[in-house]
PDB file of C-alpha atoms in Angstrom:
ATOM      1  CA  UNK A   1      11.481  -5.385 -10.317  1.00 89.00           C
ATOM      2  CA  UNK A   2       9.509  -7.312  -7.770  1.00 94.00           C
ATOM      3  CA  UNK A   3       9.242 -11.072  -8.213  1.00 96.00           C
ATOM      4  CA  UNK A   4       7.012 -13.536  -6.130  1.00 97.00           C
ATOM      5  CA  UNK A   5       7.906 -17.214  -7.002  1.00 97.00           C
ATOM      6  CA  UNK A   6       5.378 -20.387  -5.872  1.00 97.00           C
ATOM      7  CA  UNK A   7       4.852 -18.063  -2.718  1.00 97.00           C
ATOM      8  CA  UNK A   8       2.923 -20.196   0.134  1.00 97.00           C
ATOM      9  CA  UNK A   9       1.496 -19.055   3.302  1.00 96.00           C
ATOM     10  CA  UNK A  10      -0.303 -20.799   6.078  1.00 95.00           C
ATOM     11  CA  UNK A  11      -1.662 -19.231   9.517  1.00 90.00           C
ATOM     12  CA  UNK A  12      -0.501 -20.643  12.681  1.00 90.00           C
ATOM     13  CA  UNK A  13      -3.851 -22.661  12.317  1.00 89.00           C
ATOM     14  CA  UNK A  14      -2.921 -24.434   9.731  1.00 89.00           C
ATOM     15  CA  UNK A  15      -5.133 -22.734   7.193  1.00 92.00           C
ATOM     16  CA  UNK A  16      -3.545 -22.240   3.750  1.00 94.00           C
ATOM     17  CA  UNK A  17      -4.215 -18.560   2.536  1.00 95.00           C
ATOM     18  CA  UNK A  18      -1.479 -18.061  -0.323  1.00 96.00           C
ATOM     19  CA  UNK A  19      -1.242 -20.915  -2.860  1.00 95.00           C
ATOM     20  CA  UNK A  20       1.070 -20.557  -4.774  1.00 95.00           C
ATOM     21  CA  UNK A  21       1.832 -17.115  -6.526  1.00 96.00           C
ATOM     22  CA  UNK A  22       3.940 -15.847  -9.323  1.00 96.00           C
ATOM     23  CA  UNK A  23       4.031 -12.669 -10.080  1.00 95.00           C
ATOM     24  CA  UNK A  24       6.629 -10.770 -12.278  1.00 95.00           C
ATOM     25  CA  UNK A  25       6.469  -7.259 -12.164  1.00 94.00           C
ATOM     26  CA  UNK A  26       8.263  -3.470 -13.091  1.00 92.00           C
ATOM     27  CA  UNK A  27       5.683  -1.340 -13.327  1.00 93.00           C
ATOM     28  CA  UNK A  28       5.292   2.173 -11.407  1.00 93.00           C
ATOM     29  CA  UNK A  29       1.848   1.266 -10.100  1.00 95.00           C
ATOM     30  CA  UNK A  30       0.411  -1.970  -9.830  1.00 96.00           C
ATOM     31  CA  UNK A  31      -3.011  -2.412  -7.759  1.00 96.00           C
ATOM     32  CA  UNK A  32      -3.778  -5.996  -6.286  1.00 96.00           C
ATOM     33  CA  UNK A  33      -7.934  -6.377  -6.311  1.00 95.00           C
ATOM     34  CA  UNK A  34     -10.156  -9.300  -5.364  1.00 93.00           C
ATOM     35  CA  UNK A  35     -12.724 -10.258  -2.783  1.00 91.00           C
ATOM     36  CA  UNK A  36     -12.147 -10.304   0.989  1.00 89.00           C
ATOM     37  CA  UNK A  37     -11.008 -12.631   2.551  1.00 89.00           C
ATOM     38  CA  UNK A  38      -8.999 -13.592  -0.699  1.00 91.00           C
ATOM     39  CA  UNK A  39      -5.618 -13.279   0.914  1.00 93.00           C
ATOM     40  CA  UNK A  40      -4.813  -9.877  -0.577  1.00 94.00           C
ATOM     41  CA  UNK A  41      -3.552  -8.516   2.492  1.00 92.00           C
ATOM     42  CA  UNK A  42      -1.517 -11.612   3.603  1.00 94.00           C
ATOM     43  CA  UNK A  43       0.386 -10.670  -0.044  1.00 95.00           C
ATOM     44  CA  UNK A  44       1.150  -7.326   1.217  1.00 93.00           C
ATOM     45  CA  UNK A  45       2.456  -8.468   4.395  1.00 94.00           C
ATOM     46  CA  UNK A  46       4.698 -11.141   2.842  1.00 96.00           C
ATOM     47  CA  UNK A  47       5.998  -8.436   0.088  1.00 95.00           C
ATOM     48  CA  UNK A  48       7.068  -6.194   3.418  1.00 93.00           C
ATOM     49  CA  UNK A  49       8.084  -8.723   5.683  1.00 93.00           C
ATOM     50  CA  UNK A  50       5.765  -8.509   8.538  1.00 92.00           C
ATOM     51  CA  UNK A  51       4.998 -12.126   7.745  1.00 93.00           C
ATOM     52  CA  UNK A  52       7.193 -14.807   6.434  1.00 93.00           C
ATOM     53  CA  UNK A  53       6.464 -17.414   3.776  1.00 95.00           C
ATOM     54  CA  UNK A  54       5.798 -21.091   4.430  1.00 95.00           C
ATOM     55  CA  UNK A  55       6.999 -21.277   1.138  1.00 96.00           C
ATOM     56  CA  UNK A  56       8.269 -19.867  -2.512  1.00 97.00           C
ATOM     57  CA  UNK A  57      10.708 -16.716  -2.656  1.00 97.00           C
ATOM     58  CA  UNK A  58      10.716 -12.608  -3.231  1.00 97.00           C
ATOM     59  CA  UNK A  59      12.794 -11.201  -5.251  1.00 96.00           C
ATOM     60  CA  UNK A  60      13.459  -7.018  -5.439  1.00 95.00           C
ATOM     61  CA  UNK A  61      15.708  -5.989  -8.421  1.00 93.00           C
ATOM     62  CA  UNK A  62      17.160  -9.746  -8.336  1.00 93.00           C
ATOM     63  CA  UNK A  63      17.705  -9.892  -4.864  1.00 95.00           C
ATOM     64  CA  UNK A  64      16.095 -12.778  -2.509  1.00 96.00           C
ATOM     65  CA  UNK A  65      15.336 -10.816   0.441  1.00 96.00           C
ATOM     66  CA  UNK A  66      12.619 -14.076   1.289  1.00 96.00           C
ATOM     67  CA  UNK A  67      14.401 -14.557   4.738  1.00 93.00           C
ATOM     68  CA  UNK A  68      14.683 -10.187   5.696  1.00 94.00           C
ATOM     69  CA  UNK A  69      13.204  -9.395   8.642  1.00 92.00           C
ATOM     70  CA  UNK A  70      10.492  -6.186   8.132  1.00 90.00           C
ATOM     71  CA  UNK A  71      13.454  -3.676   9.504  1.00 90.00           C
ATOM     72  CA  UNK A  72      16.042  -5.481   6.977  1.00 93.00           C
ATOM     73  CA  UNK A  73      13.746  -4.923   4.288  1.00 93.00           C
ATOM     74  CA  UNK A  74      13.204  -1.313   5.205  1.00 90.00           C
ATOM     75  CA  UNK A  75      16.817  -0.961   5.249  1.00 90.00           C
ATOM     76  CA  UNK A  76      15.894  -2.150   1.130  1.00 91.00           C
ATOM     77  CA  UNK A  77      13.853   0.370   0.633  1.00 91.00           C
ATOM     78  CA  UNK A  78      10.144  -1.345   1.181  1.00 93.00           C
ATOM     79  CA  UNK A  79       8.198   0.937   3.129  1.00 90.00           C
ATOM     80  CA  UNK A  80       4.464  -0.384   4.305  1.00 89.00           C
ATOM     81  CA  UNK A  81       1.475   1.456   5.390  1.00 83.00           C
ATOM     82  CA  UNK A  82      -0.818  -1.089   7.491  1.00 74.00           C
ATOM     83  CA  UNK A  83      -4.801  -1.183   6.640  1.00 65.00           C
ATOM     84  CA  UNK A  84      -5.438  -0.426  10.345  1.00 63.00           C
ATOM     85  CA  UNK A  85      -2.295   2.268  11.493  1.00 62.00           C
ATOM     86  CA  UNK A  86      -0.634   1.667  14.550  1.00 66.00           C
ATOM     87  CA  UNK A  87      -0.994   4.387  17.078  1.00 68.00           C
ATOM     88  CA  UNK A  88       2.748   5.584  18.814  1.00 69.00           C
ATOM     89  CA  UNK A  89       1.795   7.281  22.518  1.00 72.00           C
ATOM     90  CA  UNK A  90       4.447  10.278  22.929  1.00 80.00           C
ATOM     91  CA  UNK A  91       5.190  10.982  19.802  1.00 84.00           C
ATOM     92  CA  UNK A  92       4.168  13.666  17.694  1.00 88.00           C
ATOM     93  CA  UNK A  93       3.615  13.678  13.823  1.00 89.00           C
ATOM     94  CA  UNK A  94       6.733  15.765  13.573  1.00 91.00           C
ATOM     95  CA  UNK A  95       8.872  12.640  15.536  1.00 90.00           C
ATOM     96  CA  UNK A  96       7.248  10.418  13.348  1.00 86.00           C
ATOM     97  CA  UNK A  97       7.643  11.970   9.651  1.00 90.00           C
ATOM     98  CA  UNK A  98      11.574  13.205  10.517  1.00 91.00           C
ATOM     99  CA  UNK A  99      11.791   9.350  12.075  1.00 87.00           C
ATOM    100  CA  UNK A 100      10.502   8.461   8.781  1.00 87.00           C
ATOM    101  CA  UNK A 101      12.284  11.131   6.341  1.00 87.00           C
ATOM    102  CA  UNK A 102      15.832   9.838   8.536  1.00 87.00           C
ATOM    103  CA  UNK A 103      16.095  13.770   9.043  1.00 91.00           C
ATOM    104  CA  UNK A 104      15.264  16.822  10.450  1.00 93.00           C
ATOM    105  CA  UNK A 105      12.745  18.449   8.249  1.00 90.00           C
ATOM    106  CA  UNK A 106      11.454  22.326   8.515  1.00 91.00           C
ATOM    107  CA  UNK A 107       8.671  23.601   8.364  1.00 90.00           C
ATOM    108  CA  UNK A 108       7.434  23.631   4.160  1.00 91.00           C
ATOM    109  CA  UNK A 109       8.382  19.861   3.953  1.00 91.00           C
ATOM    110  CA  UNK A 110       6.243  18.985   6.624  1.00 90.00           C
ATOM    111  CA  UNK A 111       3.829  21.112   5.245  1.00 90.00           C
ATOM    112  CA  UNK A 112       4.500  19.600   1.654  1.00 89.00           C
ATOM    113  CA  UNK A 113       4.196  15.852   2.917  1.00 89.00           C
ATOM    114  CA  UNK A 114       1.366  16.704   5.096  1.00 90.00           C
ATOM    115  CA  UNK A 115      -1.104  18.463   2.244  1.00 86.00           C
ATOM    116  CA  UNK A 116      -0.250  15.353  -0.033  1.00 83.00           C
ATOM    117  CA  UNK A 117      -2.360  13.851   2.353  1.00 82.00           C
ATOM    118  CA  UNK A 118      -4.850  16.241   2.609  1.00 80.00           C
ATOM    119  CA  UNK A 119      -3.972  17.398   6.144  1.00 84.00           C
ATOM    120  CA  UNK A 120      -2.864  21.098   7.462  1.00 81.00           C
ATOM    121  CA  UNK A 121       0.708  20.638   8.701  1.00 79.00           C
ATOM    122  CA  UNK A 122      -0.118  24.163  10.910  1.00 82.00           C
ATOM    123  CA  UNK A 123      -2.908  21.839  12.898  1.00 86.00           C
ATOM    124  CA  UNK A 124      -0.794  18.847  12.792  1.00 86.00           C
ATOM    125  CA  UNK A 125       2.782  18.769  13.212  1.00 86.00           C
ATOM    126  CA  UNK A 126       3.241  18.726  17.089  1.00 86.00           C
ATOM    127  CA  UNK A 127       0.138  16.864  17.702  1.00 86.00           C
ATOM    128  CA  UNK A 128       0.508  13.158  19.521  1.00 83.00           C
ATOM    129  CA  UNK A 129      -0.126  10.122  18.264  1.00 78.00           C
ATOM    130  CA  UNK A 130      -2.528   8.645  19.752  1.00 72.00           C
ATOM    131  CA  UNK A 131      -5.916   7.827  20.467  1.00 69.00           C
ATOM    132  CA  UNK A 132      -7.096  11.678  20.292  1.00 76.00           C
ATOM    133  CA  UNK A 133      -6.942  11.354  16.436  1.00 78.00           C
ATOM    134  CA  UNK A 134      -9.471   9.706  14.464  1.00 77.00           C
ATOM    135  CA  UNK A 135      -9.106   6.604  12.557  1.00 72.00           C
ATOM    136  CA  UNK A 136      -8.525   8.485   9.217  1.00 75.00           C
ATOM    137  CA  UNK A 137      -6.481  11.090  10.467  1.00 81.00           C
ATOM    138  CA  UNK A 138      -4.182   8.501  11.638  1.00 80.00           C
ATOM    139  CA  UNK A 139      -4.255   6.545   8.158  1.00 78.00           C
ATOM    140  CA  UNK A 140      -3.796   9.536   6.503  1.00 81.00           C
ATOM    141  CA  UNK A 141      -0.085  10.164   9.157  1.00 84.00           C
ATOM    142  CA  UNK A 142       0.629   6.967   8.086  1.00 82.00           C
ATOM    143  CA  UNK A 143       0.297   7.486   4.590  1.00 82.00           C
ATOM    144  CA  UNK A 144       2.651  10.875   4.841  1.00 86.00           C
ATOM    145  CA  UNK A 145       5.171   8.492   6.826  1.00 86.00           C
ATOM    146  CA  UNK A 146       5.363   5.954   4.234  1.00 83.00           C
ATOM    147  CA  UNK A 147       5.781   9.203   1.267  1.00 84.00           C
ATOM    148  CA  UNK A 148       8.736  10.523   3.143  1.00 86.00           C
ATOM    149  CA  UNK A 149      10.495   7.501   3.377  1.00 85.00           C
ATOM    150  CA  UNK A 150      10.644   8.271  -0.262  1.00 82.00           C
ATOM    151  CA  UNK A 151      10.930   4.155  -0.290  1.00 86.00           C
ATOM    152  CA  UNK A 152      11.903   2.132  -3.633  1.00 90.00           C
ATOM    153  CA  UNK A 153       9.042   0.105  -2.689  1.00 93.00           C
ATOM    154  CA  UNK A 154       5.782   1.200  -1.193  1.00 91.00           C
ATOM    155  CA  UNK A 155       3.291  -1.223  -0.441  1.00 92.00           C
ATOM    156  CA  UNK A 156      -0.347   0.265   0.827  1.00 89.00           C
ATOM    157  CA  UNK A 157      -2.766  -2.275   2.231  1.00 89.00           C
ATOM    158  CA  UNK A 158      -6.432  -0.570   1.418  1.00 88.00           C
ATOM    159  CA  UNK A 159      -5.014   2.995   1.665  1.00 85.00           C
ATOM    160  CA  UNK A 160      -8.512   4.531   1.105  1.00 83.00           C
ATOM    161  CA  UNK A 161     -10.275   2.680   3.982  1.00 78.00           C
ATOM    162  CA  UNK A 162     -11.755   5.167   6.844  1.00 74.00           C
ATOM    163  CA  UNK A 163     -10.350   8.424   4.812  1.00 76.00           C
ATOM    164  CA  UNK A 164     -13.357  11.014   3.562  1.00 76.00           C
ATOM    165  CA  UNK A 165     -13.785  11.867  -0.276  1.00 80.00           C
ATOM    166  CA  UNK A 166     -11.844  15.214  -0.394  1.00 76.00           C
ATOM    167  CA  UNK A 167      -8.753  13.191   1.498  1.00 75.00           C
ATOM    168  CA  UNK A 168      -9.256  10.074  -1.187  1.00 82.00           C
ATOM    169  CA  UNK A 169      -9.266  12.614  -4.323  1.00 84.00           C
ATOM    170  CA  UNK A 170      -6.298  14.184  -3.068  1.00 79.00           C
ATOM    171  CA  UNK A 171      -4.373  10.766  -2.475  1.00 80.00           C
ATOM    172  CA  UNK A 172      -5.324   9.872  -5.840  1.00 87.00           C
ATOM    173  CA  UNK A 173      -3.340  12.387  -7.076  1.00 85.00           C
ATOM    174  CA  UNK A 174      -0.387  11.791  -4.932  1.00 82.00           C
ATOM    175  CA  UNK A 175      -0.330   8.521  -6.802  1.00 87.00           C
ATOM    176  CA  UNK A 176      -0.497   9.864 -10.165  1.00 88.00           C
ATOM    177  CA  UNK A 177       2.481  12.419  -8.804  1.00 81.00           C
ATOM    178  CA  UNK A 178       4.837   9.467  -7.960  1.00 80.00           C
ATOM    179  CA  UNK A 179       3.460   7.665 -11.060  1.00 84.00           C
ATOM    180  CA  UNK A 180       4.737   9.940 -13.162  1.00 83.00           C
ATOM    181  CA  UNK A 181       7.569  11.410 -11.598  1.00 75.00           C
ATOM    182  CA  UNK A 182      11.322   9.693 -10.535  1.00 66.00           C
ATOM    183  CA  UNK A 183       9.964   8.356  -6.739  1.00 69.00           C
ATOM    184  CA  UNK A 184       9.763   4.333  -6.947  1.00 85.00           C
ATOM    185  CA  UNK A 185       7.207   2.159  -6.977  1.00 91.00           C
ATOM    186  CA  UNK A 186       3.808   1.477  -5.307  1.00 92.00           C
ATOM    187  CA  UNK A 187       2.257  -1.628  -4.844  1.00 95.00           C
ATOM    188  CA  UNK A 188      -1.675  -0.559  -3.494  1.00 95.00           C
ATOM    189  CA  UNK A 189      -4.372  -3.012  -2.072  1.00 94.00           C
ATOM    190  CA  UNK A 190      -7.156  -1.786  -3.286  1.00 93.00           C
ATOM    191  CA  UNK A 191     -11.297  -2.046  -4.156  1.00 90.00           C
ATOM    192  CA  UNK A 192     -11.642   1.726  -5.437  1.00 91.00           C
ATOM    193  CA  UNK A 193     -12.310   2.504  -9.295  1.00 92.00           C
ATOM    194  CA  UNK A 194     -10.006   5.515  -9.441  1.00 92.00           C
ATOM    195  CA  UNK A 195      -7.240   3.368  -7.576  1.00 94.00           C
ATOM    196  CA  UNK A 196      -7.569   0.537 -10.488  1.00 95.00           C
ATOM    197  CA  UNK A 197      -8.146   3.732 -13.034  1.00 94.00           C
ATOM    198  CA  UNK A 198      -4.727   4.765 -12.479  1.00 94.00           C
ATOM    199  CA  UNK A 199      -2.505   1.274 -12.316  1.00 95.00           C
ATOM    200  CA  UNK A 200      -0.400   0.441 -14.995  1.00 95.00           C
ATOM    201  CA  UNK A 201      -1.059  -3.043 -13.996  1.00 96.00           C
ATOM    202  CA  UNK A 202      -4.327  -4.809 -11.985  1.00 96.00           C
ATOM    203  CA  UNK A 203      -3.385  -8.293 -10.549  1.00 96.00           C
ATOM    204  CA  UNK A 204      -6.245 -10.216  -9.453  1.00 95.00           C
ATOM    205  CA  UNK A 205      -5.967 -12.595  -6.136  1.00 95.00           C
ATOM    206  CA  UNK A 206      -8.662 -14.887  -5.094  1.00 94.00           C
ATOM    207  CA  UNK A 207      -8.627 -17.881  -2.772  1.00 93.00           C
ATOM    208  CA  UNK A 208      -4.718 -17.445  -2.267  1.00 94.00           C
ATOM    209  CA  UNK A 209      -4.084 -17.750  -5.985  1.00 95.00           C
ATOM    210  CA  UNK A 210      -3.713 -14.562  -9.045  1.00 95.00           C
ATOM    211  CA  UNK A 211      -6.543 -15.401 -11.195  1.00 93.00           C
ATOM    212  CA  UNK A 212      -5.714 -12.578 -13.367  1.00 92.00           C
ATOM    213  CA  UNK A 213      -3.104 -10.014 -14.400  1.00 94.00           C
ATOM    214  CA  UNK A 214      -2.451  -7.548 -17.117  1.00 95.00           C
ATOM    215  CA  UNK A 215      -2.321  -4.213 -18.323  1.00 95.00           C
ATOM    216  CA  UNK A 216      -4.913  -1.576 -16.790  1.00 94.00           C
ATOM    217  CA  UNK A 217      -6.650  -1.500 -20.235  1.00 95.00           C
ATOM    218  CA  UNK A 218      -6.563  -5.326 -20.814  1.00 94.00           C
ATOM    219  CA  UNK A 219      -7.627  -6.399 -17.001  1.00 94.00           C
ATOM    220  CA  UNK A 220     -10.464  -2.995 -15.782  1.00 93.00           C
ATOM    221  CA  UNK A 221     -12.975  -3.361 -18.470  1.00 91.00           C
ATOM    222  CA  UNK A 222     -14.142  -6.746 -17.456  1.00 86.00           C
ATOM    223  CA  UNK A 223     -13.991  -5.755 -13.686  1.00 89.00           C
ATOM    224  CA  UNK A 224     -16.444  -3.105 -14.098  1.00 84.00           C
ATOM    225  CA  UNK A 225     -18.312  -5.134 -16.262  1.00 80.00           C
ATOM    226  CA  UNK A 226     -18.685  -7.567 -13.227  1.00 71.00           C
ATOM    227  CA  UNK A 227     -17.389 -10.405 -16.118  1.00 55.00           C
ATOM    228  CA  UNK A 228     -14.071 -10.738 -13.930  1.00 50.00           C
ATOM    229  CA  UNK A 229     -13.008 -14.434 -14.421  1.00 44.00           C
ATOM    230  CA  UNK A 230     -11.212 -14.663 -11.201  1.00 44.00           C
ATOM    231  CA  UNK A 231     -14.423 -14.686  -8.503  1.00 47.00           C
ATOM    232  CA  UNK A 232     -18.126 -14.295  -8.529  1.00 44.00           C
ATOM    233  CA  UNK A 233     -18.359 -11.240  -6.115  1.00 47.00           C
ATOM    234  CA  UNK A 234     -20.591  -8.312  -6.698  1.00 42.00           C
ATOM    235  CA  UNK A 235     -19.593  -4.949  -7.073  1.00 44.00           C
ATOM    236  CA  UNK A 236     -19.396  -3.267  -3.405  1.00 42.00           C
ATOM    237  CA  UNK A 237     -18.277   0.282  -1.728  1.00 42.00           C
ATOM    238  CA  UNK A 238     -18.079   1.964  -4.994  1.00 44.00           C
ATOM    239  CA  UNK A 239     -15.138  -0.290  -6.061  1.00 49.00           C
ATOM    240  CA  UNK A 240     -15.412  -3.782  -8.181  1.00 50.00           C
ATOM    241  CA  UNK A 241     -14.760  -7.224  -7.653  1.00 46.00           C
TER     242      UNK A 241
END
């Protein structure tokens, strides 16, 4: 269960971004919506660690992990996949899934954790990361990085950004596979309809604050109805809010 309690957090600026949240959740897939600039992906960051809270607490299946570092709470079992993925000169996409996996993996799981993504593990696997790759072949690495961690607790900030169609459909899927199967949890960032289509839960932030948060069925109907109570933002990219 993941718990945010009163969380607060400022930039370095001064400028208050998260005011206040509390959130209460156990569900397999639960999608975090709501305009930019709303502070959804300051919430991911403070759920993974890469930023700390001026204020409030995290809990993960009871425990505070508020003051873990990013590598403690990897060491819990949160994996995160940035919005924009970090590029790692000199290694290979091998290096970086058997980094990730925390073994040596052959050939058909590479290939496994590669197609999940949409990518041929054949044209892949011993290529470097770096700036050679475009922008959405490097999400989509990321993506298969965060999958073989095989993490209690993935978070993915805007995992459909810079990816083509056939790529999205077939990480759509990948989320209904860990959905329904035994993997843990996902916590997505997302604008897309058949991201939100799939949640068990929608949470909607806006201006550092959930507005709104329920069931898929209760919360989706008056997003694409553009009736959503929690910001007066039109419908943009294909995706609501």
């Amino acid at each position: 269960m993941l718990e945010l309690r009163d969380l607060t957090w400022s930039s370095p600026e001064g400028e208050s971004i998260i005011n206040g949240i509390n959130v209460k959740t156990d569900s397999k897939l639960v999608v975090i919506t709501g305009p930019n600039g709303g502070g959804k992906t300051t919430l991911a960051k403070l759920i993974a660690g890469v930023e700390t809270p001026t204020g409030g607490s995290i809990l993960l299946d009871g425990e505070d992990i508020t003051g873990l570092d990013i590598t403690q709470r990897a060491n819990r079992g949160i994996a995160y996949a940035f919005q924009q993925p970090v590029r790692f000169k000199g290694l290979t996409v091998r290096d970086l899934l058997e980094l990730a996996a925390g073994e040596k993996l052959n050939e058909a799981a590479l290939c496994r954790l590669l197609s999940r993504v949409g990518l041929c593990a054949e044209e892949y696997i011993d290529r470097e990361m770096s700036g050679a790759l475009s922008g959405g072949e490097a999400k989509r690495i990321e993506i298969a990085t965060v999958l073989a961690r095989n993490a209690r607790l993935s978070v993915f900030d805007e995992p459909e950004a810079g990816i083509d169609l056939w790529s999205f459909t077939r990480l759509v899927e990948t989320f209904e596979e860990i959905r329904s199967g035994s993997e843990g949890k996902l916590v997505v960032i997302s604008h897309q309809e058949r991201i939100l289509s799939i949640a068990d839960e929608i949470i909607v932030v806006a201006d550092g604050r959930v507005r709104t948060a329920g069931a898929r069925e209760d919360i989706l109907p008056s997003l694409l109805k553009g009736e959503c109570a929690a910001c007066d933002c039109p419908k943009k990219n294909g995706g609501v809010c």
